Short mmCIF file of N, CA and C in Angstrom, two decimals:
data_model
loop_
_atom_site.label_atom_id
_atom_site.label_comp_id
_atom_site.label_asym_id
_atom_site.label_seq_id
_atom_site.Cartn_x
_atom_site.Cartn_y
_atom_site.Cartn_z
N UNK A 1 -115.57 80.29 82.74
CA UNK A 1 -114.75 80.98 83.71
C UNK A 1 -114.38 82.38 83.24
N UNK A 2 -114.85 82.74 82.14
CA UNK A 2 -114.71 83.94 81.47
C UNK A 2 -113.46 84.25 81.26
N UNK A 3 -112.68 83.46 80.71
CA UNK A 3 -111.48 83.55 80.33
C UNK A 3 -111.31 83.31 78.62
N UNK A 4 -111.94 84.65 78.04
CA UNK A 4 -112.49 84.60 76.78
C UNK A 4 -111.40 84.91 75.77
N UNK A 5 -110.59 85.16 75.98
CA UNK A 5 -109.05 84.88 74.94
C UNK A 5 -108.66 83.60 75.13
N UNK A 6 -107.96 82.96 76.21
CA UNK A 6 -108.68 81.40 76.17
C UNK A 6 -109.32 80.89 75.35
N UNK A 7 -110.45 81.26 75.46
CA UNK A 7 -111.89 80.63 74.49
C UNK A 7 -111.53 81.14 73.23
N UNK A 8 -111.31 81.68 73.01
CA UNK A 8 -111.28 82.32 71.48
C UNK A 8 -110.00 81.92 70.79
N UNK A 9 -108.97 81.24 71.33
CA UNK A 9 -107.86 80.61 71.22
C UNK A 9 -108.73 79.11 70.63
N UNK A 10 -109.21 78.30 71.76
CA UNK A 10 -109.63 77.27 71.40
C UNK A 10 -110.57 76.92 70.44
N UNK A 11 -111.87 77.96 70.14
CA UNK A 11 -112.50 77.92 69.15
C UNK A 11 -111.50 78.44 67.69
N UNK A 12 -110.80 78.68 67.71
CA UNK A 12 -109.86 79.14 66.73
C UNK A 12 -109.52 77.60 65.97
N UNK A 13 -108.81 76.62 67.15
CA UNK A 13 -107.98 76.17 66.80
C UNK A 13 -109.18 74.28 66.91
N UNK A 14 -110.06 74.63 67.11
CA UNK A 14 -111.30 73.79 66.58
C UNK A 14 -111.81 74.33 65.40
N UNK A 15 -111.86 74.87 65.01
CA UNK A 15 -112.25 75.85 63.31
C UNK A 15 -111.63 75.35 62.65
N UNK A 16 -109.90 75.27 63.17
CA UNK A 16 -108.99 74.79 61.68
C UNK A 16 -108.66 73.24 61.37
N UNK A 17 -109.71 72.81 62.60
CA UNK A 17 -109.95 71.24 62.36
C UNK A 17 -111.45 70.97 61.42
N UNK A 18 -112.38 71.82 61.75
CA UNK A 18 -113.20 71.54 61.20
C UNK A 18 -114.49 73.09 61.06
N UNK A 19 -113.90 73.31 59.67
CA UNK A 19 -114.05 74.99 59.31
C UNK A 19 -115.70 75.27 59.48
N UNK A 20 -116.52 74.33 59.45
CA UNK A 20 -117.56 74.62 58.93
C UNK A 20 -118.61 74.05 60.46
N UNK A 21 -118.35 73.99 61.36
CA UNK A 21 -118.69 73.42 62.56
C UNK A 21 -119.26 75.28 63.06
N UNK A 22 -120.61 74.84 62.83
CA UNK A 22 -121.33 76.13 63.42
C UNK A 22 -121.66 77.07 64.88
N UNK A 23 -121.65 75.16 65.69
CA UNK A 23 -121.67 76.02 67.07
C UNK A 23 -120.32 76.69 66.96
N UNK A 24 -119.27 75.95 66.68
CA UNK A 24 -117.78 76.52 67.02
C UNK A 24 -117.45 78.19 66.33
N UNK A 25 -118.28 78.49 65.73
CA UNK A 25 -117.93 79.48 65.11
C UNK A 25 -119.24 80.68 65.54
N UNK A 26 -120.12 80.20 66.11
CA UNK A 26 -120.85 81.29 66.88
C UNK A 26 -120.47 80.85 68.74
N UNK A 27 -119.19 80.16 68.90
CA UNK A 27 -118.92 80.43 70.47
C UNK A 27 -117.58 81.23 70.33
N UNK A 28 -116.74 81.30 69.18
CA UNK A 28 -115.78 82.08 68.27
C UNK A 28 -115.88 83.17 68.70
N UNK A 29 -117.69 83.70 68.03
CA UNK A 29 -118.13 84.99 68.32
C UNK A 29 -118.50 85.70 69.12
N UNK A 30 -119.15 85.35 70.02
CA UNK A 30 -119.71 85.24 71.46
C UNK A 30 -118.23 85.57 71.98
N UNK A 31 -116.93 84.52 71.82
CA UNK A 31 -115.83 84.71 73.00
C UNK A 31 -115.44 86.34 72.56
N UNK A 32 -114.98 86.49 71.36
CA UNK A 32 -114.93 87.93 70.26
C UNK A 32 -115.53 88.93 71.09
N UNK A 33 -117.15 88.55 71.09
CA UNK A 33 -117.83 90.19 71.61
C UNK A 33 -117.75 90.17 73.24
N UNK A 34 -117.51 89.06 74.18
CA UNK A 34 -117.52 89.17 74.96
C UNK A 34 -116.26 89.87 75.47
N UNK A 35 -114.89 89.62 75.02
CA UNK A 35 -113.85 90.43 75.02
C UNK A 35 -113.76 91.27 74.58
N UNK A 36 -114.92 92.02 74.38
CA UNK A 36 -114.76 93.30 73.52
C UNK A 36 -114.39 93.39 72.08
N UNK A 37 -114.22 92.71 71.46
CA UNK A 37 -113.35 92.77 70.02
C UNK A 37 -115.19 92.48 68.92
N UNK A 38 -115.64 93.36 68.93
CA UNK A 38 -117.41 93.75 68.79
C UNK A 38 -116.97 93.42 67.03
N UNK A 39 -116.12 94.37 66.74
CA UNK A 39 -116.25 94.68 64.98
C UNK A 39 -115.61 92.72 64.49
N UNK A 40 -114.80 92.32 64.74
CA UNK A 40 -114.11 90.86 64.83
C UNK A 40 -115.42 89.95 65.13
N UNK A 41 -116.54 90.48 66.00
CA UNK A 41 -117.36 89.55 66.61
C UNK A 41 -118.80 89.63 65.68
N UNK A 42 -118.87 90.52 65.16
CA UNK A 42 -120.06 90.83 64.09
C UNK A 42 -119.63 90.82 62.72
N UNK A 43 -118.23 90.20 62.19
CA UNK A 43 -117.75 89.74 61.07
C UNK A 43 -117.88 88.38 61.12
N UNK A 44 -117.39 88.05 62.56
CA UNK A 44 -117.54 86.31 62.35
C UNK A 44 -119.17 86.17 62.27
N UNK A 45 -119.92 86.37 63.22
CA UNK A 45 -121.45 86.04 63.63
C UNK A 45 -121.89 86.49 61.87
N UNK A 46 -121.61 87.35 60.92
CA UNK A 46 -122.36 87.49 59.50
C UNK A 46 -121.71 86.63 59.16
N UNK A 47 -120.62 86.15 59.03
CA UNK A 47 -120.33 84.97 58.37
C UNK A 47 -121.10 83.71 58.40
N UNK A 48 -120.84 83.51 59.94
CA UNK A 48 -122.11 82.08 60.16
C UNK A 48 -123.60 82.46 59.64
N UNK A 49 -123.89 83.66 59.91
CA UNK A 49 -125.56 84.52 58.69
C UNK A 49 -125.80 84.19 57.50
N UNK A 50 -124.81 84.36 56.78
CA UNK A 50 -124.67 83.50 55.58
C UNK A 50 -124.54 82.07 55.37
N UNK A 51 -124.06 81.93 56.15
CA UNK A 51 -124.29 80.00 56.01
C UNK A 51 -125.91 79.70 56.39
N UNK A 52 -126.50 80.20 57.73
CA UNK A 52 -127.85 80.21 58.51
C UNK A 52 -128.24 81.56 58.75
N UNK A 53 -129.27 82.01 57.68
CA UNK A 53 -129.90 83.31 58.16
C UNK A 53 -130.91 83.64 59.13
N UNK A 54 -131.42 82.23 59.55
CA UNK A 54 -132.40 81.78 60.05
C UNK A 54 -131.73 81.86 61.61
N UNK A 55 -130.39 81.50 62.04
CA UNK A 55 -130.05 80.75 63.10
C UNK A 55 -130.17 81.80 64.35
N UNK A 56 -131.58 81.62 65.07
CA UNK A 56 -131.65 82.82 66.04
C UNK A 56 -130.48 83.28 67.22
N UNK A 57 -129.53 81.96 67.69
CA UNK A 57 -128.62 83.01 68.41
C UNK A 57 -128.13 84.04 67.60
N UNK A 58 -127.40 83.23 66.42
CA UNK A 58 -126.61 84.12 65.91
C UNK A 58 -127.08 85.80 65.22
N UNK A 59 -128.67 85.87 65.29
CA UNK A 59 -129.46 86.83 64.96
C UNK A 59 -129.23 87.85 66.60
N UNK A 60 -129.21 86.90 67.54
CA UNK A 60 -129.97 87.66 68.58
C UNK A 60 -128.23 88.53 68.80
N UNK A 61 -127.32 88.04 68.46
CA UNK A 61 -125.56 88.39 68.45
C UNK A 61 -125.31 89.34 67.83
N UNK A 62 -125.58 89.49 66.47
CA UNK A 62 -125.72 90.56 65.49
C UNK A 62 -126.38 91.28 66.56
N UNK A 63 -127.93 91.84 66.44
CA UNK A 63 -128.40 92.16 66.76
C UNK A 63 -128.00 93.25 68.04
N UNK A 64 -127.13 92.07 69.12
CA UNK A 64 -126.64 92.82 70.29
C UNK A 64 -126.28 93.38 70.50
N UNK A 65 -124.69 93.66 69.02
CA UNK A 65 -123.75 94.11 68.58
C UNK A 65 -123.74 95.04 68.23
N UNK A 66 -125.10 95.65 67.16
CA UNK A 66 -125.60 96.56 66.67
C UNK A 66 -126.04 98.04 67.66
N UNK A 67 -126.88 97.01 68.69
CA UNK A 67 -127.22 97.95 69.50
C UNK A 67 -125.98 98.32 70.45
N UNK A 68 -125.20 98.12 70.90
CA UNK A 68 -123.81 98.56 71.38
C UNK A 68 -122.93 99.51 70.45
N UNK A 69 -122.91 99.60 69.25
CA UNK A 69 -122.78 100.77 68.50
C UNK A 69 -124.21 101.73 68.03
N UNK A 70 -125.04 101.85 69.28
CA UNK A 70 -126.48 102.32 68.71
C UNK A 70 -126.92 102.40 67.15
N UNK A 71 -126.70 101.25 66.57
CA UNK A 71 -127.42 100.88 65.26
C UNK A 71 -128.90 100.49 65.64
N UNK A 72 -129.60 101.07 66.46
CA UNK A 72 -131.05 100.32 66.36
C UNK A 72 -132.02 99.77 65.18
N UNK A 73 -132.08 100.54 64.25
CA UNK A 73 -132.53 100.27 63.25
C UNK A 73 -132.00 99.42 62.70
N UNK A 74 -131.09 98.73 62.51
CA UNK A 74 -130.07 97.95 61.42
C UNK A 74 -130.58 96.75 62.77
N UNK A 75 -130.20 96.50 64.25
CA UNK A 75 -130.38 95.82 64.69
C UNK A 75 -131.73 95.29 64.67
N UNK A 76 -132.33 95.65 64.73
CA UNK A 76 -134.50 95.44 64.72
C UNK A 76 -134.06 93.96 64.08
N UNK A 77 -133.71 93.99 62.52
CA UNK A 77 -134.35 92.96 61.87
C UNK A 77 -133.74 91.78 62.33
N UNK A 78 -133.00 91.85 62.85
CA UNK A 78 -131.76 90.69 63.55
C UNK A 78 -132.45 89.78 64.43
N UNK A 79 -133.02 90.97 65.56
CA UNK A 79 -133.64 90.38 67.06
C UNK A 79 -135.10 90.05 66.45
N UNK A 80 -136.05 90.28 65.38
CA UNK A 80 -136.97 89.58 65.15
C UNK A 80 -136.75 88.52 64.73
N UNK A 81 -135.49 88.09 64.15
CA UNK A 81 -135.01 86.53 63.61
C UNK A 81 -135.15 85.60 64.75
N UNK A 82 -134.92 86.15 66.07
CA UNK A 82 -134.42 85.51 67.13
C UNK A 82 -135.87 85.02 68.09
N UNK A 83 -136.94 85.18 67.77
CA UNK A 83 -138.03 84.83 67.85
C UNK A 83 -138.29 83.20 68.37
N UNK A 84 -137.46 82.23 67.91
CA UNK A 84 -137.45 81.27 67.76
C UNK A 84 -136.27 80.40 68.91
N UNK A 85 -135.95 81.49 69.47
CA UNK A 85 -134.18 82.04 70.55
C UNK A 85 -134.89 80.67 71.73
N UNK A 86 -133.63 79.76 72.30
CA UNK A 86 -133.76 78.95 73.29
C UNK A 86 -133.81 79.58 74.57
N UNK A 87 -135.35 79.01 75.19
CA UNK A 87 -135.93 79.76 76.43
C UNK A 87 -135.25 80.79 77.22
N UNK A 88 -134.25 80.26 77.32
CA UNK A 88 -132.73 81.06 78.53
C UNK A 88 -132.66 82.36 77.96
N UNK A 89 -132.75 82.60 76.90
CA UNK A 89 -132.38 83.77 76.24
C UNK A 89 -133.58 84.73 76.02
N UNK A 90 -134.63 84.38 76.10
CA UNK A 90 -135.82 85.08 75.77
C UNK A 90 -135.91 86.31 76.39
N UNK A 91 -135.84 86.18 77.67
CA UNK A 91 -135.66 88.05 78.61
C UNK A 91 -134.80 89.06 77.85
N UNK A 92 -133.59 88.35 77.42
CA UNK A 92 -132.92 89.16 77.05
C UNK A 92 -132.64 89.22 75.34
N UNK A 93 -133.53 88.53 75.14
CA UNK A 93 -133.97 89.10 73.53
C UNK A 93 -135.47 90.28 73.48
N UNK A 94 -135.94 90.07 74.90
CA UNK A 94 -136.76 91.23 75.04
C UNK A 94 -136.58 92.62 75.18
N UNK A 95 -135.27 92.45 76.27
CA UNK A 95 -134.82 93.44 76.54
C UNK A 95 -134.11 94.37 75.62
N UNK A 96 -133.39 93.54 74.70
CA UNK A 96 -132.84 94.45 73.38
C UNK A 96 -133.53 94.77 72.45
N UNK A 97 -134.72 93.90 72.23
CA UNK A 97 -136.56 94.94 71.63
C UNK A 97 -136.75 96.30 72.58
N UNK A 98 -136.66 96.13 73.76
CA UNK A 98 -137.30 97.16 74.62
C UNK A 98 -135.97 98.56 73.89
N UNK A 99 -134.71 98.29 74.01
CA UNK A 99 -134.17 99.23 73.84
C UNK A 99 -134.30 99.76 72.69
N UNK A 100 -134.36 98.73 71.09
CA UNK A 100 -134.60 98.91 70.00
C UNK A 100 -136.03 100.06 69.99
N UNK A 101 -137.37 99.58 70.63
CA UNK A 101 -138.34 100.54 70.43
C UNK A 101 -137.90 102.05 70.97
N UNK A 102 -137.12 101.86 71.67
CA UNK A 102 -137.35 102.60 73.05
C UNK A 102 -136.18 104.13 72.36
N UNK A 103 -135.45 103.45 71.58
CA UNK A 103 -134.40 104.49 70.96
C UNK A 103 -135.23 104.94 69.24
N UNK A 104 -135.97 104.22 68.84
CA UNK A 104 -136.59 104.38 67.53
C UNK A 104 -138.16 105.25 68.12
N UNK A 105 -137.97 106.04 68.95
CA UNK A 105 -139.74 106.17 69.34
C UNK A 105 -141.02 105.19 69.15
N UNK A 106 -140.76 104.47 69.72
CA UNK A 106 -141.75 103.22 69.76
C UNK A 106 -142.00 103.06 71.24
N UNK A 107 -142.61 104.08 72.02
CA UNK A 107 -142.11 103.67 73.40
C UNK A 107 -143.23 102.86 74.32
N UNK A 108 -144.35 102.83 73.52
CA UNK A 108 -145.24 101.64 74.14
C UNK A 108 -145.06 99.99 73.40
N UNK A 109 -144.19 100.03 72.56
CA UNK A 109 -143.73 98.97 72.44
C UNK A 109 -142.59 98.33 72.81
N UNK A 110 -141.67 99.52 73.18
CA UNK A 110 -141.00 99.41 73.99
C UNK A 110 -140.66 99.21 75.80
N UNK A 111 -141.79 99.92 76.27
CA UNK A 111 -142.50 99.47 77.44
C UNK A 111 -143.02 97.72 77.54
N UNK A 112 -143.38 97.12 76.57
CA UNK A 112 -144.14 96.10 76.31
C UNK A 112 -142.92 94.94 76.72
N UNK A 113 -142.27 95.17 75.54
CA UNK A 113 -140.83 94.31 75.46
C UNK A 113 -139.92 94.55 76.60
N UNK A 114 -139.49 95.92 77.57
CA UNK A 114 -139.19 95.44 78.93
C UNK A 114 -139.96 94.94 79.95
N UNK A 115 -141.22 94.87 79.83
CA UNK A 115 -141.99 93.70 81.08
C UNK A 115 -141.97 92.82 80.61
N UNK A 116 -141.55 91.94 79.58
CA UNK A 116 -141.82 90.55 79.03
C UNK A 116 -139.92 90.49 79.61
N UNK A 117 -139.38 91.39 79.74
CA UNK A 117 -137.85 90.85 80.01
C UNK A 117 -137.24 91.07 81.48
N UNK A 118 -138.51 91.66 82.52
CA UNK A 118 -137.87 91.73 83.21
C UNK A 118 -138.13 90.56 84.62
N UNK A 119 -138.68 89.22 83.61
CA UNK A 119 -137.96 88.01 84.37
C UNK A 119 -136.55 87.39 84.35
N UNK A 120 -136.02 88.34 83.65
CA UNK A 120 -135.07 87.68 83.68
C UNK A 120 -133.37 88.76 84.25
N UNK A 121 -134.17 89.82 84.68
CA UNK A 121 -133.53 90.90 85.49
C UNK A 121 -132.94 90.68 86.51
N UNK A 122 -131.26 90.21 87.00
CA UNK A 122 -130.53 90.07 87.92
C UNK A 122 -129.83 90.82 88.28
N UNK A 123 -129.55 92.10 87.99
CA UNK A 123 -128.90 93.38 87.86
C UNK A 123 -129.54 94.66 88.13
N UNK A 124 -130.90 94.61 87.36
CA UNK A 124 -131.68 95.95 88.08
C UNK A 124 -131.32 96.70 86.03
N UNK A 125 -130.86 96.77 85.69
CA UNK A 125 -130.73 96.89 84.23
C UNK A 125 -131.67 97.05 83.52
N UNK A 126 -132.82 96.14 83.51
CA UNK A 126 -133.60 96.25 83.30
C UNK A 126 -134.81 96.91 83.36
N UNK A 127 -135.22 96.65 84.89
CA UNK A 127 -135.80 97.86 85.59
C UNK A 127 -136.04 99.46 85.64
N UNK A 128 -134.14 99.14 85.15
CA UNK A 128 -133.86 100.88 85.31
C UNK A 128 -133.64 101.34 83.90
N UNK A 129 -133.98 100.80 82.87
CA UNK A 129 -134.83 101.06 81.25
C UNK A 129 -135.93 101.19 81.71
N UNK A 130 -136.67 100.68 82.11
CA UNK A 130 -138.52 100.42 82.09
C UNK A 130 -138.60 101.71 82.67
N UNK A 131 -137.81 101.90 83.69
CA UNK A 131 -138.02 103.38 84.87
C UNK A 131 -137.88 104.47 83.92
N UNK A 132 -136.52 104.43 83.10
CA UNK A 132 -136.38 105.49 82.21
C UNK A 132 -137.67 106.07 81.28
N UNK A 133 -138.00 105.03 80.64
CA UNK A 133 -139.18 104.76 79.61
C UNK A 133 -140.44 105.13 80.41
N UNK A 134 -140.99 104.52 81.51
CA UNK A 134 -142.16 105.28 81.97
C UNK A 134 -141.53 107.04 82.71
N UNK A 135 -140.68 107.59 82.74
CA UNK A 135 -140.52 108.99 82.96
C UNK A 135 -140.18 109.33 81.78
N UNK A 136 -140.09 108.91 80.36
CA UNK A 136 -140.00 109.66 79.39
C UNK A 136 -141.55 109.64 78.59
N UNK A 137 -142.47 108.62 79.27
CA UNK A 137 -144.02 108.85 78.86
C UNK A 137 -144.87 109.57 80.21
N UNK A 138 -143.86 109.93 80.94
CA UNK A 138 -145.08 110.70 82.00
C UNK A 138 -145.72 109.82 83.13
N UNK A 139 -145.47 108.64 83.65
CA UNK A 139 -145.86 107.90 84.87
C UNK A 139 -145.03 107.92 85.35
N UNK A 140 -144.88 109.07 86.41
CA UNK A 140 -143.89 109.30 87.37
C UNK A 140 -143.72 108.01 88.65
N UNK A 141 -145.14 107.86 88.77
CA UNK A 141 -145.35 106.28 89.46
C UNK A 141 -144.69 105.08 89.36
N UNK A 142 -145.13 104.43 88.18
CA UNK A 142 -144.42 103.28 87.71
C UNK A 142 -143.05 103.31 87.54
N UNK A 143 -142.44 105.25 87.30
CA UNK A 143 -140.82 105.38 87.39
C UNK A 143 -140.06 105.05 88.29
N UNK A 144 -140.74 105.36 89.61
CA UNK A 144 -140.20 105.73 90.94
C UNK A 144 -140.63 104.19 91.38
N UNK A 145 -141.35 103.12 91.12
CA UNK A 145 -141.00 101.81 91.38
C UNK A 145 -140.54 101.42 90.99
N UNK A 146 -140.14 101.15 89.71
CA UNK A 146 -139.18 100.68 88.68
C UNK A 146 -138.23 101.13 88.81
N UNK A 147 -137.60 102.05 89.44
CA UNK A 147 -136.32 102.64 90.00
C UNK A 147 -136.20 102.20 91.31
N UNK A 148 -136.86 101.91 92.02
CA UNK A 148 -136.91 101.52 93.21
C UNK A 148 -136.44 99.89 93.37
N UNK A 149 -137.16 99.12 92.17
CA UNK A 149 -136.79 97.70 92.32
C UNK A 149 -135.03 97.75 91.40
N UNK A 150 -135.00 98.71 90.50
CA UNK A 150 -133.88 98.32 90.23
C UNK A 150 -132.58 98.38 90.90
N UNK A 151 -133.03 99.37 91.76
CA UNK A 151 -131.86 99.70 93.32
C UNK A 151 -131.47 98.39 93.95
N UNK A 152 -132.59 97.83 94.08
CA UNK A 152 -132.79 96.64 95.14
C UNK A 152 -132.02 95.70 94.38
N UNK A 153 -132.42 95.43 93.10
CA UNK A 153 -131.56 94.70 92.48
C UNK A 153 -130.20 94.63 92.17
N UNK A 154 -129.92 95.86 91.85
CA UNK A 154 -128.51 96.25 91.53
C UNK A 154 -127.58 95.69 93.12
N UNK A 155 -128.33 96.26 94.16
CA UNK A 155 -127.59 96.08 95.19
C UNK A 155 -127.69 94.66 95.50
N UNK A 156 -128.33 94.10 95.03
CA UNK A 156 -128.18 92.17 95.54
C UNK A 156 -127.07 91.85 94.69
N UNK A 157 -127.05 92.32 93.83
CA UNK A 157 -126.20 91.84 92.30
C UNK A 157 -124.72 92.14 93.02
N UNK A 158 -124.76 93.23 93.12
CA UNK A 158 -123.62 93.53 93.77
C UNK A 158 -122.71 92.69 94.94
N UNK A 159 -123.78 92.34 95.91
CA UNK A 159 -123.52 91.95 97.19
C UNK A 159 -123.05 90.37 96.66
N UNK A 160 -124.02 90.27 95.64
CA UNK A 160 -123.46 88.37 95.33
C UNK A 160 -121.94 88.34 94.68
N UNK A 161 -122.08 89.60 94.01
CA UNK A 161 -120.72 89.21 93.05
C UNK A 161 -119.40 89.73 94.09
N UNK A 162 -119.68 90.60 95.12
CA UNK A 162 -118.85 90.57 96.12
C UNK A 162 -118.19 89.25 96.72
N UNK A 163 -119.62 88.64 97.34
CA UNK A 163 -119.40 87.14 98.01
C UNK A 163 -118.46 86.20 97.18
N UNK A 164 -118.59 86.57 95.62
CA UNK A 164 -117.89 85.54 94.78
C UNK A 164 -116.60 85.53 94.54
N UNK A 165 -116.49 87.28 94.76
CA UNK A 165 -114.68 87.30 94.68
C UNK A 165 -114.36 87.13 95.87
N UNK A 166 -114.88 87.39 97.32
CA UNK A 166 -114.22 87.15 98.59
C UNK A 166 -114.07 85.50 98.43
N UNK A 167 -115.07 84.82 97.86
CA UNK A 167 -114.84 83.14 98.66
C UNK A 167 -113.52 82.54 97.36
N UNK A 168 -113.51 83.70 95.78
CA UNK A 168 -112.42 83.20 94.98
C UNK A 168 -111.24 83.27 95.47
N UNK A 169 -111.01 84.68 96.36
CA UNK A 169 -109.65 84.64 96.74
C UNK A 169 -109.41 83.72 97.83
N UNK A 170 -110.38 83.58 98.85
CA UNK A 170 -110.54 82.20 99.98
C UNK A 170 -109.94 81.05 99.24
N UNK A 171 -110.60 80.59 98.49
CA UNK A 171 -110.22 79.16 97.86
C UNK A 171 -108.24 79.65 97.31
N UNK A 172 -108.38 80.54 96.37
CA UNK A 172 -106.74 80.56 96.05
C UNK A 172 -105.77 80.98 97.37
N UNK A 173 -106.12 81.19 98.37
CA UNK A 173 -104.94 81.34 99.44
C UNK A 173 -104.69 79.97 99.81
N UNK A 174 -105.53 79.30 99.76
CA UNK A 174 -105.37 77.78 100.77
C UNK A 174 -104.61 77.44 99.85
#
């Protein structure tokens, strides 16, 4: 319900029952970066790193984190951990490759890694990287569709998350 102080309350107070409980301490982190509290949320997520260096959410978290303070480079080695990332997440472990190449001059590998992510594009976000990236290599073409679908997208995105607060406040008047 995205009520992530909430959450971060309760994973708190599941921690001090049982300190070493891993999901609980990468949903800790997750609640952390999702409320914004990024530097709190990439102290906890290295913590659980050190216990599991291996453990691809918590790679693909780092990783996310990094790139939100444009650390690309520092992020790279994170999101290749995440390789191994549960299906749901795969677009958008692409998509933070695409940005990683895409800010390091890598931009046909970066091109690469936003079409592998943009199945999973509900926002137009996506799109409108790929658009950026083919007008910063010169296919004015592929820009001006890729800008084109991300319009389309953005505006569905929009229109749904409209519908969601009109029918939330519906339900709380009754």
């Amino acid at each position: 319900r995205r009520s992530w102080g909430d959450a971060e309350t309760e994973y708190r107070r599941a921690l001090a029952l049982q300190p070493d409980n891993c999901c609980w301490r990468l949903g800790l982190a997750i609640s952390l970066n999702a409320d914004g509290k990024h530097e709190e949320a990439l102290a906890a997520d290295k913590d659980l790193l050190q216990k599991d260096p291996e453990d691809p959410e918590a790679n693909l978290l780092a990783g996310e984190i990094l790139i939100l303070h444009q650390q690309y480079a520092d992020a790279e080695p994170y999101l290749r951990k995440g390789r191994d990332i549960q299906p749901e997440f795969v677009p958008h472990l692409h998509a933070l490759l695409g940005e990683v190449y895409a800010n390091t001059g890598r931009d046909s590998e970066g091109l690469t890694e936003f079409k592998l992510a943009i199945a999973g594009d509900e926002d137009g976000s996506v799109h409108f990287q790929l658009a950026r990236l083919y007008q910063k290599t010169g296919d004015k073409k592929a820009a001006a569709e890729a800008f084109q679908t991300s319009k389309q997208l953005r505006e569905k995105s929009d229109a749904s998350a409209s519908f969601a607060q009109q029918s939330t406040a519906d339900v709380s008047r009754q």
